[in-house]
PDB file of C-alpha atoms in Angstrom:
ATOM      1  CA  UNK A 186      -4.172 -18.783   4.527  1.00  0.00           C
ATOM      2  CA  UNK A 187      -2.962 -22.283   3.516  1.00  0.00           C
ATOM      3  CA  UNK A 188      -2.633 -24.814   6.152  1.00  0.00           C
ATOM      4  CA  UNK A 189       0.357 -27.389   7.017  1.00  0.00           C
ATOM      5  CA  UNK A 190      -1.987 -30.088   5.905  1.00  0.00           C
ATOM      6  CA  UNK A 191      -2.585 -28.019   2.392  1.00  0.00           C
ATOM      7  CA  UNK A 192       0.976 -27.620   1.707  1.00  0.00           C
ATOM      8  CA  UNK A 193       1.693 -31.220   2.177  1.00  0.00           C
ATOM      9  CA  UNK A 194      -1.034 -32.145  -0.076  1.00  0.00           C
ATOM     10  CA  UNK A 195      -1.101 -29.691  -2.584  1.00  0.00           C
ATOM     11  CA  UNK A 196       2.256 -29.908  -5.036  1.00  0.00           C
ATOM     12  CA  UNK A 197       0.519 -26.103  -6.042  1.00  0.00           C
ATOM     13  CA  UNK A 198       1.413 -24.719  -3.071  1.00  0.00           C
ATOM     14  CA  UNK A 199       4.116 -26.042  -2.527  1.00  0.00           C
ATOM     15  CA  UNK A 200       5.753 -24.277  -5.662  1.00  0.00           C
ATOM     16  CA  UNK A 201       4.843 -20.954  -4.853  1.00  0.00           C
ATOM     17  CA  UNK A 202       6.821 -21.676  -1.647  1.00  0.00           C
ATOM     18  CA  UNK A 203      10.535 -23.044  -3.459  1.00  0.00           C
ATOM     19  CA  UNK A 204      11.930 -19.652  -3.562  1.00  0.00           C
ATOM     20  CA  UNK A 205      12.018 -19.793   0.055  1.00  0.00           C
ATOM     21  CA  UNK A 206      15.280 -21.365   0.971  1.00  0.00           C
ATOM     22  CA  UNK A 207      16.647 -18.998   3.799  1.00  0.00           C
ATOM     23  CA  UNK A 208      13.412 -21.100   5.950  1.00  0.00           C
ATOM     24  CA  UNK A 209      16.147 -23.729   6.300  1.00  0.00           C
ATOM     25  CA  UNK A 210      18.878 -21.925   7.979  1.00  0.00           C
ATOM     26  CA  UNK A 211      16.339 -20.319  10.001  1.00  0.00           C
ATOM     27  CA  UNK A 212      15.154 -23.549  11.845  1.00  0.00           C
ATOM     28  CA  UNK A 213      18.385 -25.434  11.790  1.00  0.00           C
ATOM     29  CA  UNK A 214      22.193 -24.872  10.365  1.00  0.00           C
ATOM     30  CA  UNK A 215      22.347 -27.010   7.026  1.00  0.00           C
ATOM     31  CA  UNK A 216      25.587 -28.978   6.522  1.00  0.00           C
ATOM     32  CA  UNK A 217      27.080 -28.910   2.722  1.00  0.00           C
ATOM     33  CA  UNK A 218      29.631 -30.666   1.407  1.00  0.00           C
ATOM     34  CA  UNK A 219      32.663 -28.822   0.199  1.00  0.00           C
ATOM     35  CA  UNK A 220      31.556 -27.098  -3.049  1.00  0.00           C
ATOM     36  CA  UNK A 221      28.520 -25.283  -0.532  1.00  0.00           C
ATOM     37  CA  UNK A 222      25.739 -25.761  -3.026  1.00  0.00           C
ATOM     38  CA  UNK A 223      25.033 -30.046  -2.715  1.00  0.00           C
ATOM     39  CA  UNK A 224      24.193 -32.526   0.051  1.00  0.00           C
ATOM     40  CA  UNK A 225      24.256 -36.136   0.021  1.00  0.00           C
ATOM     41  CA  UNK A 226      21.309 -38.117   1.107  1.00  0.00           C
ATOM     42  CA  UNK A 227      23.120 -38.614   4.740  1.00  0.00           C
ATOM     43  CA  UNK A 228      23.691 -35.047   5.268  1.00  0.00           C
ATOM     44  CA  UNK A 229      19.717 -34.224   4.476  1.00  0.00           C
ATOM     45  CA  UNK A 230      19.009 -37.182   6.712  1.00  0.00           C
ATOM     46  CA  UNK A 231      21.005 -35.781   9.905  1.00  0.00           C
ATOM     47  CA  UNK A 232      19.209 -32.357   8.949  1.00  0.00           C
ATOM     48  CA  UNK A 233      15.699 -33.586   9.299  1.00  0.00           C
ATOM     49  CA  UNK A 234      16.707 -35.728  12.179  1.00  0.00           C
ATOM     50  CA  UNK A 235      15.474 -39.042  10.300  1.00  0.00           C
ATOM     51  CA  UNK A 236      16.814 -41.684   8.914  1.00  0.00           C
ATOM     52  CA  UNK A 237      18.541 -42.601   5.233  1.00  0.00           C
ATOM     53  CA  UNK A 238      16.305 -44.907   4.317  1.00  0.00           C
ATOM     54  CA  UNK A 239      13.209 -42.913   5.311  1.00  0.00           C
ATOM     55  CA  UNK A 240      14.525 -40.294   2.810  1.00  0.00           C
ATOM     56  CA  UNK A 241      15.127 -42.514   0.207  1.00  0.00           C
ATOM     57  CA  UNK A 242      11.427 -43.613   0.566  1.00  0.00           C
ATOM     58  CA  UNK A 243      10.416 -40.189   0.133  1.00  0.00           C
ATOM     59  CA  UNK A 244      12.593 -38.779  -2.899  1.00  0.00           C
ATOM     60  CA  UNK A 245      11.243 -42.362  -4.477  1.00  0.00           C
ATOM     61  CA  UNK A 246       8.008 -41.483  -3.840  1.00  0.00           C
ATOM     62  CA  UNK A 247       8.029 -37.713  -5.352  1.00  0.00           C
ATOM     63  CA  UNK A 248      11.240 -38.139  -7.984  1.00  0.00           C
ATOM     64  CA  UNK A 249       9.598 -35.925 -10.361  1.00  0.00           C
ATOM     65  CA  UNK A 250       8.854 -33.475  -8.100  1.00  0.00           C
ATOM     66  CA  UNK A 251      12.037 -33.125  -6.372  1.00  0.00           C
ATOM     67  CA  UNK A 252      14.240 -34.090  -9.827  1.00  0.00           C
ATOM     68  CA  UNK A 253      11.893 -30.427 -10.868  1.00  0.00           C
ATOM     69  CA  UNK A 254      13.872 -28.618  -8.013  1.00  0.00           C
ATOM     70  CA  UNK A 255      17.263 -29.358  -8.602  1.00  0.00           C
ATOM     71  CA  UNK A 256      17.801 -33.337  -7.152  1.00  0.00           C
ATOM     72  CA  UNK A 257      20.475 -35.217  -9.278  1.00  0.00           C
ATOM     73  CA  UNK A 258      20.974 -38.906  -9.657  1.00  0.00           C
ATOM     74  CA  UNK A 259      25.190 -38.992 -10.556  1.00  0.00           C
ATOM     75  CA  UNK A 260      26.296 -41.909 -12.146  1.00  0.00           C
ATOM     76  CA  UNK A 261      29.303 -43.483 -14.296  1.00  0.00           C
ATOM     77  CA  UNK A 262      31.832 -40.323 -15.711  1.00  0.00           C
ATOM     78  CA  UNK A 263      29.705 -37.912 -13.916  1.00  0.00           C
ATOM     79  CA  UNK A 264      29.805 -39.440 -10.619  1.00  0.00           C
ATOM     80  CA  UNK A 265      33.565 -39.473 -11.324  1.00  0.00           C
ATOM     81  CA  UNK A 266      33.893 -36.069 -12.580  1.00  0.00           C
ATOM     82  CA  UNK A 267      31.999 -35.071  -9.306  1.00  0.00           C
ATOM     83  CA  UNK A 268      34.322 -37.063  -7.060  1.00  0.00           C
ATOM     84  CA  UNK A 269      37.222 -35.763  -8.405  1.00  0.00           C
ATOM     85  CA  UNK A 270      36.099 -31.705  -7.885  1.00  0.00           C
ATOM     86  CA  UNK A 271      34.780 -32.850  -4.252  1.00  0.00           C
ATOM     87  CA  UNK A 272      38.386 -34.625  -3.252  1.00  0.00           C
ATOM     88  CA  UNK A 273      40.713 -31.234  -3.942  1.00  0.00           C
ATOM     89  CA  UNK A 274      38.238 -29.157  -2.184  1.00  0.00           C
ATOM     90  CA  UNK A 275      37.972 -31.908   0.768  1.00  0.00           C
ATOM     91  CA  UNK A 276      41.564 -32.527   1.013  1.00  0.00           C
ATOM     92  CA  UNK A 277      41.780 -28.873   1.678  1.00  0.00           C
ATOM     93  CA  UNK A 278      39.052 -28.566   4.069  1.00  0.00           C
ATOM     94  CA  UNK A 279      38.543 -31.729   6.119  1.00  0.00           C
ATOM     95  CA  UNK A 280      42.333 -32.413   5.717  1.00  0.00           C
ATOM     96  CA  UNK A 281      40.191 -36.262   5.098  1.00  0.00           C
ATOM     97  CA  UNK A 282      39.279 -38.620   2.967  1.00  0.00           C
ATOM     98  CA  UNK A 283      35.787 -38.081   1.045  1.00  0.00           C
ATOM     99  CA  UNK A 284      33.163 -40.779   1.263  1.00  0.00           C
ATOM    100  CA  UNK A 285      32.381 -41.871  -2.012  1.00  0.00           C
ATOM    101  CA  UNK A 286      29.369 -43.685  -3.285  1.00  0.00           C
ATOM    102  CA  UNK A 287      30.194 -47.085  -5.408  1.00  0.00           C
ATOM    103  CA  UNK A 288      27.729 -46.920  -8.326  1.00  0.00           C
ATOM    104  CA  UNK A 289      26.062 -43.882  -8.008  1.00  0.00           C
ATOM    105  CA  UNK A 290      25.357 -40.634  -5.841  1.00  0.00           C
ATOM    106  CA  UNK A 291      22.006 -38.844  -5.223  1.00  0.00           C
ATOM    107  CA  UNK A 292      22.750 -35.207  -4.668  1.00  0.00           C
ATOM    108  CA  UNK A 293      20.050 -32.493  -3.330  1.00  0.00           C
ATOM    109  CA  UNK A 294      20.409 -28.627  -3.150  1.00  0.00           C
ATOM    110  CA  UNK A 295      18.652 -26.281  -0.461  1.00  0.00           C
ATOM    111  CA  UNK A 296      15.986 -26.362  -3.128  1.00  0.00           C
ATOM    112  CA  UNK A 297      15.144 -29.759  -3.364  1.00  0.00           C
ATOM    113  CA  UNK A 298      15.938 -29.784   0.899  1.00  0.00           C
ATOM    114  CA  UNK A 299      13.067 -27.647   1.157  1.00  0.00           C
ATOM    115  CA  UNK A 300      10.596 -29.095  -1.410  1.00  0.00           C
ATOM    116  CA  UNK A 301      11.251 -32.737   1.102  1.00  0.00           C
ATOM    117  CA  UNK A 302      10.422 -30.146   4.278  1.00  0.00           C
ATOM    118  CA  UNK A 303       7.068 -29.369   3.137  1.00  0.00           C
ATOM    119  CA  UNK A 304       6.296 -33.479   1.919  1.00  0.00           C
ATOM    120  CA  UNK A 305       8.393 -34.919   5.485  1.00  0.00           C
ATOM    121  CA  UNK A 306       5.751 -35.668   7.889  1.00  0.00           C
ATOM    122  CA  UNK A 307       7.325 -37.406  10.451  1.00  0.00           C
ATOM    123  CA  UNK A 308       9.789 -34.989  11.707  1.00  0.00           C
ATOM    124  CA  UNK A 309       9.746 -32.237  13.843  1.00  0.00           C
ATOM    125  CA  UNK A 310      12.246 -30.231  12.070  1.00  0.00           C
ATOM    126  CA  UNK A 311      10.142 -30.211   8.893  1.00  0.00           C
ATOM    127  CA  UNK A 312       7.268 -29.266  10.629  1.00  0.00           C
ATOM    128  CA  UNK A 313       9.376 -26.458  12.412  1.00  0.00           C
ATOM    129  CA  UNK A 314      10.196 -25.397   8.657  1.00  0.00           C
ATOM    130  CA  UNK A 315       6.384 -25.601   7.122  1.00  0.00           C
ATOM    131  CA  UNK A 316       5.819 -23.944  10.894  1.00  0.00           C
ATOM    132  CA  UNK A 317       8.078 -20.715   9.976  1.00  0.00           C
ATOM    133  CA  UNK A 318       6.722 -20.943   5.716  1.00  0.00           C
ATOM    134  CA  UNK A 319       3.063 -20.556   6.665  1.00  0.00           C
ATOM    135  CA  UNK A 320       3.900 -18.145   9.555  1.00  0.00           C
ATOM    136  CA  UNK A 321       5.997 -15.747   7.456  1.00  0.00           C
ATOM    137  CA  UNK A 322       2.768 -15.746   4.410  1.00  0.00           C
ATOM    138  CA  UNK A 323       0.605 -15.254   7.035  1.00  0.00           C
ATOM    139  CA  UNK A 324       2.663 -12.146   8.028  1.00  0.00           C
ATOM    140  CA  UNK A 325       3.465 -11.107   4.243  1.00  0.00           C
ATOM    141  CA  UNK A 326      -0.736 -10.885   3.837  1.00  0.00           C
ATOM    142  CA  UNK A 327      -1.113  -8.989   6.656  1.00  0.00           C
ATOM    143  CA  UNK A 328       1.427  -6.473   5.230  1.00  0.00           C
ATOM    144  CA  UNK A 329      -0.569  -6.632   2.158  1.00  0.00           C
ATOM    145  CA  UNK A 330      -3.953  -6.074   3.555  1.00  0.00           C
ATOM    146  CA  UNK A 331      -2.012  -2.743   5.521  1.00  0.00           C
ATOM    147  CA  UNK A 332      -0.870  -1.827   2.350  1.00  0.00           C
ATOM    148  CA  UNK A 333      -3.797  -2.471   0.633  1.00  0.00           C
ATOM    149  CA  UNK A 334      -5.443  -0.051   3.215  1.00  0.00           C
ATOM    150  CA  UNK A 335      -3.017   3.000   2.980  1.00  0.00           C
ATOM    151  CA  UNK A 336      -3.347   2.791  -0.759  1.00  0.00           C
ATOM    152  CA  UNK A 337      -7.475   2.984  -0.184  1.00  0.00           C
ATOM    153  CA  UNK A 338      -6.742   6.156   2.170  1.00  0.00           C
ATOM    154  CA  UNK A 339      -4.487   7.382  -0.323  1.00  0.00           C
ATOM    155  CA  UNK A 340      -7.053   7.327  -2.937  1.00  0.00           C
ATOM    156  CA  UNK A 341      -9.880   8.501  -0.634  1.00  0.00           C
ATOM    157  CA  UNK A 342      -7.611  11.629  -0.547  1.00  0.00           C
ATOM    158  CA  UNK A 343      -6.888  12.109  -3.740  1.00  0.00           C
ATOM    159  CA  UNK A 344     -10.330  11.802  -4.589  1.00  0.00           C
ATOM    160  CA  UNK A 345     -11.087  14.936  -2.269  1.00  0.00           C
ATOM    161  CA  UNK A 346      -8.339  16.290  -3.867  1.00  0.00           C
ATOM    162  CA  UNK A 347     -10.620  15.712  -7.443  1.00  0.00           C
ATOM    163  CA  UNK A 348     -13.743  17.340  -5.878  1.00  0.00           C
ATOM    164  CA  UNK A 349     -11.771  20.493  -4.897  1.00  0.00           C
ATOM    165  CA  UNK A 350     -10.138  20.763  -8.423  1.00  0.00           C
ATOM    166  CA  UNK A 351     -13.431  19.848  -9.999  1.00  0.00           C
ATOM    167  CA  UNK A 352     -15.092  22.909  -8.079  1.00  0.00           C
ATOM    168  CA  UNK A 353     -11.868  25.137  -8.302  1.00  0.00           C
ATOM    169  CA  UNK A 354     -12.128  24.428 -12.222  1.00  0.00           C
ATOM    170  CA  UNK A 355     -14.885  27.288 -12.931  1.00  0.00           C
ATOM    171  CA  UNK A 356     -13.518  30.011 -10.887  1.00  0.00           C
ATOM    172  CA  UNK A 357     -10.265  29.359 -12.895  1.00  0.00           C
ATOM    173  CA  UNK A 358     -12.103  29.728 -15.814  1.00  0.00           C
ATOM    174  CA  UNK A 359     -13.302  32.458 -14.887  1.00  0.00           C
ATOM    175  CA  UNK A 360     -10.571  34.436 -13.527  1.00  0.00           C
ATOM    176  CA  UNK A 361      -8.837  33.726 -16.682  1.00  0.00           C
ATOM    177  CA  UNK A 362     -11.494  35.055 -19.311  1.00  0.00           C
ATOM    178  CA  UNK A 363     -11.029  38.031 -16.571  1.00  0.00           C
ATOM    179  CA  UNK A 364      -7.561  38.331 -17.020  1.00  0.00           C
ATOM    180  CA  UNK A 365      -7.468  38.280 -20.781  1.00  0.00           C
ATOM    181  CA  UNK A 366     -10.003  41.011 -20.413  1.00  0.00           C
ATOM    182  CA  UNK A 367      -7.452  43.183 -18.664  1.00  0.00           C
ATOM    183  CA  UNK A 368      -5.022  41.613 -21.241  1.00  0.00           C
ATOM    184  CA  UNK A 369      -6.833  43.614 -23.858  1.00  0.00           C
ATOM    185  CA  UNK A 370      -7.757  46.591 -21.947  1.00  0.00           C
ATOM    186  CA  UNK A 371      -3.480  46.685 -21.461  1.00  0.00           C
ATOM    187  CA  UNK A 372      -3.190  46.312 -25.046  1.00  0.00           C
ATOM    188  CA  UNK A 373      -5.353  49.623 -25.805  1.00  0.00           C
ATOM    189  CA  UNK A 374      -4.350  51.087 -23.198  1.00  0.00           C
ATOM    190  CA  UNK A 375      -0.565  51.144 -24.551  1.00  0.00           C
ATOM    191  CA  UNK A 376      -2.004  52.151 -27.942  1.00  0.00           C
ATOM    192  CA  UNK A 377      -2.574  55.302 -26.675  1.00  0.00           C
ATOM    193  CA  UNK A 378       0.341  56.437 -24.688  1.00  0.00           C
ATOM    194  CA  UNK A 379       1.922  55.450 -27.730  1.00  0.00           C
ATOM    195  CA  UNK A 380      -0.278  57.734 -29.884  1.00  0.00           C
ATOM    196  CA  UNK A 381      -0.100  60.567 -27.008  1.00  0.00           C
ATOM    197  CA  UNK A 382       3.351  60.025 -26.952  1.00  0.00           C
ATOM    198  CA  UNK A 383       3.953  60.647 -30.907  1.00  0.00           C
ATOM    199  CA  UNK A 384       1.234  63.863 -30.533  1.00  0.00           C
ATOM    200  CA  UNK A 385       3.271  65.336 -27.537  1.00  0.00           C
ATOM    201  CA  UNK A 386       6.432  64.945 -30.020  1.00  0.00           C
ATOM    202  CA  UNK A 387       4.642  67.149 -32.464  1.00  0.00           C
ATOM    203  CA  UNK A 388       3.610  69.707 -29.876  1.00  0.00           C
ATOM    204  CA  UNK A 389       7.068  69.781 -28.507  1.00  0.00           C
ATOM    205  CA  UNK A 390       8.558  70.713 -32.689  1.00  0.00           C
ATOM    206  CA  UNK A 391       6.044  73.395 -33.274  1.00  0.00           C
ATOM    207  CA  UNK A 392       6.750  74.760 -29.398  1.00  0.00           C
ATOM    208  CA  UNK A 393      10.162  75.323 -31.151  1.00  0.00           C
ATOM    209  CA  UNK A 394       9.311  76.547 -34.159  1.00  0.00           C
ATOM    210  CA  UNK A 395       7.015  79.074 -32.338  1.00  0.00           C
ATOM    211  CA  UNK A 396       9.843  79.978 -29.959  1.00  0.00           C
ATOM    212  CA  UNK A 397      11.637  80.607 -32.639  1.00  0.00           C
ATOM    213  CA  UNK A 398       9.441  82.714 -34.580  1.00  0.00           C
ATOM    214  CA  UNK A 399       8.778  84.299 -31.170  1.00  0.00           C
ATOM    215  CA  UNK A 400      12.744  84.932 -30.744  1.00  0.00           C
ATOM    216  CA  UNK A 401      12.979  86.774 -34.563  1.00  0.00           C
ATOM    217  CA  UNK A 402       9.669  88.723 -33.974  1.00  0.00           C
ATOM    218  CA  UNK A 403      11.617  90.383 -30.653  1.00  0.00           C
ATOM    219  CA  UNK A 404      14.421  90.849 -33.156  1.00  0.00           C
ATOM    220  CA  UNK A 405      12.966  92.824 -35.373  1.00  0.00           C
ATOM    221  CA  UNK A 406      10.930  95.040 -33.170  1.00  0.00           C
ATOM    222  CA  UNK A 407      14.456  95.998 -31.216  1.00  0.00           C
ATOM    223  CA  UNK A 408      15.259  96.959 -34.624  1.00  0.00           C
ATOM    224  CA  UNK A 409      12.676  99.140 -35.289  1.00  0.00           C
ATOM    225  CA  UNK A 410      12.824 100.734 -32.043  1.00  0.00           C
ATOM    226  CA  UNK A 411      16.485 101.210 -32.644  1.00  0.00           C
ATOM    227  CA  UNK A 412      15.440 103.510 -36.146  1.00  0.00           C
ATOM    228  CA  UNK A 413      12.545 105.423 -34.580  1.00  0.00           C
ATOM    229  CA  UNK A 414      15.259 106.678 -31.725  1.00  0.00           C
ATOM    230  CA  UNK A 415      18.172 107.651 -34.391  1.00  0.00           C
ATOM    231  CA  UNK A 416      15.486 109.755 -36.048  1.00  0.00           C
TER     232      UNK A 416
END
């Protein structure tokens, strides 16, 4: 697990960390300015519970970092651009007069406000934050290392379940070549009830043909005994 010193030392760690931003809101309430995505250097300042100039020292200090995670330097049209957009949304809000900067305007994001919590050492509010980041990957591996032990059960399982299959393979086998055996045995075995069947058709015409020769035999010997009794 990395430690507070490691994650102010190491800009490596540090990365992995910058999707983080809800850490903020969970030590302390940040304070936007009207649009709800920027903050001024003075609103970051009051946040971390230092002063302006001790954040200017820092974003000097690590302006490549922190320019990497969203920090802006606004200056000339784009300062004014940016002034405009923030007086219609502050005359509507604060029902005030915005603050604006004379030559230029450094503006920071929850991004870049938590890249400065994990490099701000002197102040308890940034420590709170690296506090609650190191606490919540500490908690995240110890789901993983739970996980990572129902998944070894899991396959522990399964591989019983491979054993039985293995030894349940054979008998399969086998009852199959038996059942194909019976298969056949069905097969030959409706061969000849057809073939009886057909015979038993045949004995059944010639019963009627012998009933019938039966039936003109009877015929003729009533006739006879008919002339023998007239003589």
């Amino acid at each position: 697990m990395p430690t507070e010193v490691a994650l102010l030392e190491s800009h490596a760690l540090r990365s992995e960390q910058m999707g983080r931003v809800e850490a903020l809101d969970k030590v302390k309430s940040l304070v936007m300015l009207p649009d709800g995505i920027h903050l001024r250097t003075e609103e970051v300042a009051r946040y971390f519970e230092v002063s302006t100039a001790a954040v200017r020292r820092l974003t000097d200090r690590h302006q490549q970092e922190l320019s990497s995670n969203e920090m802006r330097l606004l200056r000339g049209a784009e300062l004014q651009s940016f002034h405009s957009d923030m007086l219609s949304l502050w005359a509507v809000e604060e029902l005030g007069s915005y603050p604006q900067a004379a030559t230029r305007l450094r503006l920071f994001t929850r991004r870049t406000v938590l890249n400065i919590a994990m490099l701000l050492r002197d102040s308890d509010i940034a420590r709170s934050v690296r506090t609650h980041l190191l606490d919540a990957e500490e908690d995240l591996r110890a789901s993983y290392v739970s996980l990572e032990r129902r998944v070894t059960r899991i396959e522990g399982c399964l591989a019983g379940v491979g054993s039985a299959l293995q030894e349940l393979g054979p008998v399969l086998g086998r009852m199959s070549q038996r059942l194909d055996v019976i298969d056949r045995k069905a097969d030959v075995t409706h061969q000849v009830i057809g073939a009886l069947s057909v015979r038993l058709t045949d004995v059944s015409q010639d019963v009627v043909r012998l009933d019938a020769r039966l039936g003109e035999l009877a015929r003729l010997l009533r006739e006879v005994g008919g002339v023998k009794r007239a003589g």
